[in-house]
Coordinates of C-alpha atoms in Angstrom, one line a residue:
M74 CA 27.1 -4.9 -34.9
Q75 CA 25.3 -8.2 -34.1
Q76 CA 27.8 -8.9 -31.3
F77 CA 27.3 -5.5 -29.8
I78 CA 23.6 -5.9 -29.6
M79 CA 23.9 -9.4 -28.1
K80 CA 26.2 -8.1 -25.4
R81 CA 23.8 -5.4 -24.4
A82 CA 21.0 -8.0 -24.3
L83 CA 23.0 -10.3 -22.0
C84 CA 23.7 -7.5 -19.6
H85 CA 20.3 -5.9 -19.6
T86 CA 17.6 -8.4 -20.5
I87 CA 14.2 -7.1 -19.7
T88 CA 11.3 -9.3 -20.8
A89 CA 7.5 -9.4 -20.5
I90 CA 6.8 -13.2 -20.2
P91 CA 3.3 -14.6 -20.6
C92 CA 2.9 -17.2 -17.9
R93 CA -0.4 -19.3 -17.5
G94 CA -2.6 -16.4 -18.5
R95 CA -0.5 -13.8 -16.7
T96 CA 2.2 -11.4 -18.0
E97 CA 5.2 -11.4 -15.7
L98 CA 8.0 -8.8 -15.9
R99 CA 11.5 -10.1 -15.3
I100 CA 14.8 -8.3 -15.3
L101 CA 18.2 -9.9 -15.1
S102 CA 20.3 -6.9 -14.4
T103 CA 18.6 -3.6 -13.8
P104 CA 20.0 -0.9 -16.1
W105 CA 20.1 1.5 -13.1
V106 CA 22.1 -0.5 -10.6
P107 CA 25.5 -2.3 -11.1
A108 CA 25.4 -6.0 -12.0
I109 CA 27.5 -6.9 -9.0
W110 CA 27.4 -4.7 -5.9
P111 CA 30.9 -3.8 -4.6
G112 CA 31.4 -5.8 -1.5
S113 CA 28.6 -8.2 -2.2
T114 CA 29.2 -11.9 -1.7
A115 CA 26.6 -12.9 -4.2
N116 CA 28.0 -12.6 -7.7
A117 CA 25.9 -15.1 -9.6
I118 CA 23.4 -13.7 -12.1
D119 CA 21.2 -15.7 -14.5
F120 CA 21.8 -14.9 -18.2
P121 CA 19.7 -16.0 -21.2
F122 CA 22.3 -18.4 -22.5
R123 CA 22.2 -20.5 -19.4
K124 CA 19.9 -23.5 -19.3
N125 CA 16.6 -23.0 -17.6
P126 CA 17.3 -19.4 -16.6
S127 CA 15.3 -17.9 -13.8
Y128 CA 13.5 -15.4 -15.9
L129 CA 11.7 -18.3 -17.6
R130 CA 10.8 -20.1 -14.5
K131 CA 7.6 -19.7 -12.7
P132 CA 8.1 -17.5 -9.5
T133 CA 8.1 -19.5 -6.3
S134 CA 5.1 -18.9 -4.1
V135 CA 6.1 -17.3 -0.8
S136 CA 4.1 -17.7 2.4
A137 CA 3.4 -14.5 4.3
K138 CA 4.0 -16.5 7.5
A139 CA 7.7 -16.6 6.7
A140 CA 9.8 -14.7 9.2
P141 CA 10.1 -11.0 8.0
T142 CA 13.4 -9.5 7.3
P143 CA 14.6 -5.9 8.0
S144 CA 14.8 -5.3 4.2
S145 CA 11.2 -6.2 3.4
V146 CA 7.8 -4.5 3.8
T147 CA 5.4 -6.6 5.9
M148 CA 2.3 -7.5 4.0
E149 CA -0.8 -9.6 4.8
P150 CA -1.7 -12.0 1.9
A151 CA -1.4 -15.7 2.7
V152 CA 0.4 -16.4 -0.6
D153 CA 2.5 -13.9 -2.4
E154 CA 4.2 -14.2 -5.8
V155 CA 7.1 -12.5 -7.4
A156 CA 6.0 -10.0 -10.0
F157 CA 9.3 -8.3 -10.9
E158 CA 12.9 -9.1 -9.9
S159 CA 16.5 -8.4 -10.3
P160 CA 18.0 -11.6 -8.8
A161 CA 21.1 -9.9 -7.4
H162 CA 19.4 -6.9 -6.1
F163 CA 15.7 -7.1 -5.3
R164 CA 12.4 -9.0 -5.6
I165 CA 9.1 -7.1 -5.9
Y166 CA 5.9 -9.1 -5.0
K167 CA 2.4 -8.7 -6.3
S168 CA 1.4 -7.6 -2.8
G169 CA 3.7 -4.6 -3.1
K170 CA 6.4 -6.1 -0.7
I171 CA 10.0 -5.6 -1.7
E172 CA 13.0 -7.8 -0.6
R173 CA 16.3 -6.0 -0.9
L174 CA 19.0 -8.6 -1.6
N175 CA 22.8 -8.6 -1.1
R176 CA 22.8 -5.2 0.4
P177 CA 26.3 -3.6 0.4
P178 CA 27.8 -3.1 3.9
V179 CA 27.4 0.3 5.6
L180 CA 30.8 1.9 6.2
P181 CA 31.5 4.3 9.1
A182 CA 32.4 7.9 8.5
G183 CA 35.9 9.1 9.4
L184 CA 39.3 9.5 7.9
D185 CA 40.0 7.6 4.7
E186 CA 43.7 6.8 4.8
A187 CA 43.9 6.1 1.1
T188 CA 42.7 9.6 0.0
G189 CA 43.1 11.8 3.1
V190 CA 39.4 12.7 3.0
T191 CA 37.5 13.0 6.3
S192 CA 33.8 12.3 6.4
K193 CA 31.1 12.8 9.0
D194 CA 27.3 12.1 9.2
V195 CA 24.8 14.9 9.8
V196 CA 21.1 14.4 10.5
L197 CA 19.2 17.1 8.6
D198 CA 15.7 16.3 9.8
A199 CA 15.2 14.2 13.0
D200 CA 11.5 13.7 12.3
T201 CA 12.0 12.2 8.8
G202 CA 15.4 10.7 9.3
L203 CA 16.8 12.7 6.3
S204 CA 20.6 12.7 6.6
A205 CA 23.8 13.4 4.7
R206 CA 27.4 12.3 4.8
L207 CA 29.9 15.2 4.3
Y208 CA 33.3 14.7 2.8
L209 CA 36.2 17.2 3.4
P210 CA 39.4 16.6 1.4
R211 CA 42.8 17.3 2.9
L212 CA 43.3 21.0 3.0
Q213 CA 46.5 22.2 1.2
D214 CA 45.6 25.8 2.0
P215 CA 43.1 26.1 4.9
S216 CA 42.3 29.7 3.8
K217 CA 41.2 28.5 0.4
K218 CA 37.5 27.9 -0.1
L219 CA 36.4 24.7 -1.8
P220 CA 33.6 24.1 -4.4
V221 CA 30.6 22.4 -2.8
L222 CA 29.1 19.3 -4.6
V223 CA 25.8 17.9 -3.5
Y224 CA 25.6 14.2 -4.6
Y225 CA 22.5 12.0 -5.0
H226 CA 23.0 8.3 -5.1
G227 CA 21.3 5.9 -7.6
G228 CA 19.4 2.7 -7.0
A229 CA 16.0 3.1 -8.9
F230 CA 14.7 5.1 -5.8
L231 CA 14.5 1.7 -4.1
L232 CA 18.1 0.9 -3.0
E233 CA 21.3 2.3 -1.5
S234 CA 22.3 5.1 0.8
A235 CA 25.1 7.6 1.2
D236 CA 26.9 5.5 3.8
S237 CA 26.9 2.2 1.8
A238 CA 30.2 0.8 0.6
T239 CA 29.0 1.5 -3.0
Y240 CA 29.0 5.2 -2.6
H241 CA 31.4 5.8 0.3
T242 CA 34.2 4.2 -1.7
Y243 CA 33.3 6.3 -4.8
V244 CA 32.8 9.7 -3.1
N245 CA 36.1 9.6 -1.1
P246 CA 38.2 9.5 -4.3
L247 CA 35.9 12.0 -6.0
A248 CA 36.3 14.5 -3.2
A249 CA 40.1 14.1 -3.2
A250 CA 40.6 14.3 -7.0
A251 CA 38.3 17.2 -7.5
G252 CA 39.2 19.1 -4.3
V253 CA 35.5 19.5 -3.4
L254 CA 33.5 19.4 -0.2
V255 CA 30.8 16.8 -0.9
V256 CA 27.3 16.6 0.7
S257 CA 26.1 13.0 -0.1
V258 CA 22.4 12.7 0.5
S259 CA 20.5 9.8 2.0
Y260 CA 17.0 10.4 0.9
R261 CA 14.1 8.1 1.9
L262 CA 13.4 5.1 -0.3
A263 CA 10.4 3.8 -2.1
P264 CA 8.1 1.9 -1.7
E265 CA 8.1 2.6 2.0
H266 CA 8.2 6.3 1.1
P267 CA 6.8 6.6 -2.5
L268 CA 7.9 9.4 -4.7
P269 CA 7.9 12.3 -4.6
T270 CA 9.5 11.8 -1.1
A271 CA 13.0 11.3 -2.5
Y272 CA 12.6 14.5 -4.6
E273 CA 11.4 16.4 -1.5
D274 CA 14.1 15.1 0.7
S275 CA 16.7 15.9 -2.0
W276 CA 15.4 19.5 -2.3
A277 CA 15.5 19.9 1.5
A278 CA 19.1 18.7 1.6
L279 CA 20.1 21.1 -1.2
Q280 CA 18.6 24.0 0.6
W281 CA 20.3 22.9 3.8
A282 CA 23.7 22.7 2.0
A283 CA 23.1 26.1 0.4
S284 CA 22.3 27.7 3.8
A285 CA 25.8 26.8 5.0
Q286 CA 24.5 25.9 8.5
D287 CA 27.2 23.2 8.9
E288 CA 30.5 24.4 10.2
W289 CA 32.5 22.6 7.5
I290 CA 30.5 24.3 4.7
A291 CA 30.6 27.6 6.5
E292 CA 34.3 27.5 7.0
H293 CA 35.5 25.7 3.9
G294 CA 32.8 25.8 1.3
D295 CA 32.5 28.3 -1.6
M296 CA 28.8 28.5 -2.2
A297 CA 29.4 30.6 -5.3
R298 CA 30.7 27.3 -6.8
L299 CA 27.9 24.9 -6.1
F300 CA 27.6 21.7 -8.1
L301 CA 25.0 18.9 -8.3
A302 CA 25.8 15.4 -9.3
G303 CA 24.2 12.0 -9.3
D304 CA 24.2 8.6 -10.9
S305 CA 21.2 6.8 -12.5
A306 CA 18.1 7.7 -10.3
G307 CA 20.4 10.2 -8.6
A308 CA 21.0 12.0 -11.9
N309 CA 17.2 11.9 -12.5
I310 CA 17.0 13.8 -9.1
V311 CA 19.5 16.3 -10.3
H312 CA 17.3 17.2 -13.3
D313 CA 14.4 17.7 -10.9
M314 CA 16.5 19.8 -8.6
L315 CA 17.4 22.2 -11.4
L316 CA 13.8 22.7 -12.3
R317 CA 12.9 23.3 -8.6
A318 CA 15.7 25.9 -8.4
S319 CA 14.3 27.6 -11.5
G320 CA 10.9 27.8 -9.9
A321 CA 12.5 29.2 -6.8
G322 CA 13.9 32.2 -8.7
G323 CA 17.2 30.5 -9.6
L324 CA 18.1 29.8 -6.0
P325 CA 20.3 28.3 -4.9
R326 CA 22.5 29.2 -7.8
V327 CA 24.1 26.1 -9.3
E328 CA 27.2 26.5 -11.4
G329 CA 27.3 23.0 -12.8
A330 CA 25.3 19.7 -13.0
I331 CA 26.9 16.3 -13.5
M332 CA 24.5 13.7 -14.9
L333 CA 26.1 10.2 -14.6
H334 CA 24.1 7.7 -16.6
P335 CA 20.7 9.3 -15.8
W336 CA 17.6 7.1 -15.5
F337 CA 15.1 8.5 -17.9
G338 CA 12.3 6.6 -19.7
G339 CA 9.0 6.9 -21.5
N340 CA 5.9 5.1 -22.5
T341 CA 6.8 5.0 -26.2
P342 CA 10.1 3.3 -27.3
I343 CA 12.5 5.4 -29.2
E344 CA 14.8 4.3 -31.9
G345 CA 17.6 2.1 -30.7
E346 CA 16.0 1.1 -27.4
L347 CA 16.1 -2.5 -26.3
E348 CA 12.8 -4.4 -26.9
G349 CA 10.7 -4.5 -23.8
A350 CA 12.8 -2.0 -21.9
P351 CA 10.4 0.9 -21.9
A352 CA 7.5 -1.2 -20.5
A353 CA 9.6 -2.8 -17.8
M354 CA 11.1 0.5 -16.7
A355 CA 7.6 2.1 -16.7
G356 CA 6.4 -0.7 -14.4
L357 CA 9.3 -0.1 -12.0
W358 CA 8.8 3.7 -12.2
M359 CA 5.1 3.3 -11.3
Y360 CA 6.1 1.0 -8.4
A361 CA 8.3 3.8 -7.0
C362 CA 5.9 6.6 -8.0
P363 CA 2.3 5.2 -7.9
G364 CA 0.9 8.7 -8.3
A365 CA 2.8 9.4 -11.5
V366 CA 0.7 11.2 -14.1
G367 CA 1.0 9.6 -17.5
G368 CA 3.0 6.6 -16.4
A369 CA 6.6 6.8 -17.6
D370 CA 5.7 10.0 -19.5
D371 CA 5.5 11.8 -16.2
P372 CA 7.9 14.7 -16.8
R373 CA 10.1 13.6 -13.9
M374 CA 10.8 10.3 -15.7
N375 CA 10.6 11.6 -19.3
P376 CA 11.8 15.2 -19.5
L377 CA 11.2 15.1 -23.2
A378 CA 7.5 14.1 -23.0
P379 CA 4.9 16.5 -24.4
G380 CA 4.0 19.1 -21.7
A381 CA 7.2 18.6 -19.8
P382 CA 8.9 21.8 -18.4
A383 CA 11.0 23.5 -21.0
L384 CA 14.7 22.5 -20.8
E385 CA 15.6 26.2 -21.0
K386 CA 14.4 26.4 -17.4
L387 CA 17.3 24.3 -16.1
A388 CA 18.9 26.4 -13.4
C389 CA 22.6 25.8 -13.9
A390 CA 25.3 27.4 -16.0
R391 CA 27.0 24.3 -17.2
M392 CA 26.1 20.6 -17.6
L393 CA 28.0 17.3 -18.2
V394 CA 26.0 14.3 -19.4
C395 CA 27.7 10.9 -19.2
A396 CA 26.7 7.5 -20.5
G397 CA 28.0 4.0 -21.1
K398 CA 27.9 2.9 -24.7
M399 CA 26.6 -0.6 -23.7
D400 CA 24.1 0.8 -21.2
A401 CA 20.4 0.0 -21.9
L402 CA 19.8 3.7 -21.1
Y403 CA 22.4 5.0 -23.6
V404 CA 19.8 6.0 -26.2
R405 CA 17.7 7.9 -23.7
D406 CA 20.8 9.6 -22.2
R407 CA 22.0 10.7 -25.6
A408 CA 18.5 12.0 -26.5
Y409 CA 18.5 14.1 -23.3
Y410 CA 21.9 15.6 -24.1
E411 CA 20.9 16.4 -27.6
A412 CA 17.6 18.0 -26.5
V413 CA 19.4 20.2 -23.9
A414 CA 22.0 21.2 -26.5
A415 CA 19.2 22.1 -29.0
S416 CA 17.1 24.0 -26.5
A417 CA 17.0 27.7 -25.7
W418 CA 18.9 27.0 -22.5
P419 CA 21.7 29.5 -22.4
G420 CA 24.3 27.2 -20.7
D421 CA 27.0 25.0 -22.0
V422 CA 26.4 21.2 -22.1
A423 CA 29.1 18.6 -22.6
W424 CA 28.9 14.9 -23.4
H425 CA 31.1 12.0 -22.3
E426 CA 30.5 8.4 -23.3
S427 CA 32.5 5.3 -22.2
E428 CA 33.0 2.8 -25.0
G429 CA 32.1 -0.8 -24.2
E430 CA 30.8 0.0 -20.7
E431 CA 27.5 -0.8 -19.0
H432 CA 25.4 1.2 -16.6
V433 CA 27.3 2.9 -13.7
F434 CA 30.3 0.6 -14.4
F435 CA 32.5 3.1 -12.5
L436 CA 31.0 2.0 -9.2
P437 CA 32.1 -1.7 -9.3
K438 CA 35.1 -1.1 -11.5
P439 CA 36.7 2.2 -10.2
E440 CA 40.2 1.1 -11.3
C441 CA 39.5 0.3 -14.9
E442 CA 40.8 2.7 -17.5
N443 CA 37.4 4.0 -18.6
A444 CA 36.4 4.8 -15.0
K445 CA 39.7 6.8 -14.6
Q446 CA 38.9 8.7 -17.8
L447 CA 35.4 9.4 -16.5
M448 CA 36.8 10.6 -13.2
N449 CA 39.2 12.9 -15.0
T450 CA 36.4 14.3 -17.1
V451 CA 34.3 15.0 -14.0
V452 CA 37.3 16.6 -12.2
A453 CA 38.0 18.8 -15.3
F454 CA 34.4 19.9 -15.5
I455 CA 34.3 21.0 -11.9
A456 CA 37.6 22.9 -12.4
G457 CA 36.1 24.6 -15.4
A458 CA 38.7 23.3 -17.8

């Protein structure tokens, strides 16, 4: 048991560090993004067992006069300090600036020779830039309609896009294996566009998909078999979409929801959570959603908080909740599954856990045995098996 806890701590160390009268939050590997981006050239991450690890070092002061980068938000202060960081992924400064590090390459749409899936990009709203990448698997029978799956990517609401290598290389095999037409959504990111922007973009994209305006969806999609799926922050979005659909009279009708390692949190630690994790996650949540009511007990982050919408309102017939046993979010994900199962919701909920695996492991390790098992579970769920 001791070895298990230590491994989780090494992979997901989140610490509040007193530093010269200040408390600084440092995170070594965010529990909602992979430890190493697929396609990234920077694989080095500081862990607690290394000498003089970065999370114990005083942040380097950064001059605002340094040349700005496309991945940062321009701010005015003369000296800025790091307040929160994931060394492989991002740095957040006290001024509110964010630096996105080691961003995965953007891959073009088109035919994927390995899977036979064809993709294309569609602009859904020219004013906001909301877009989606559609995936159409090879048609064995052109007259047969395909289930439609709307996918929301993860990245703590701060990172990633539908056209990144991370998700393009995941959704292609998913579309092929499940035989589904996928609408992968590129919602706008915080902090440039604070929440609820991502939720609103995601809802607009779902309504667009359900309207079958696109020729692929109109010709090949079976809207009577609509699924929602997402990983990490994307799974959090799926939960919000189900509640929005309930408030819209159950429309669009969703047959199934696939929650891959959902990012949920709360102000109060629950049994089994890593020490310091709730506070650090609450800080990151408030950075993405500065208008959150109740901090991390905002119902969008903590669906089990007092006053949160009743889970019986979830507007889908079936649900699959998945988690990695070594994930810092495992306890929250399991609690969510158990709460849905115990609620008055009339649907069927299933649970899948991956032994020995960390958060969204299936993205950087798609060929490992546990990733294949997870893919098989998702495919079987969509098929109704």
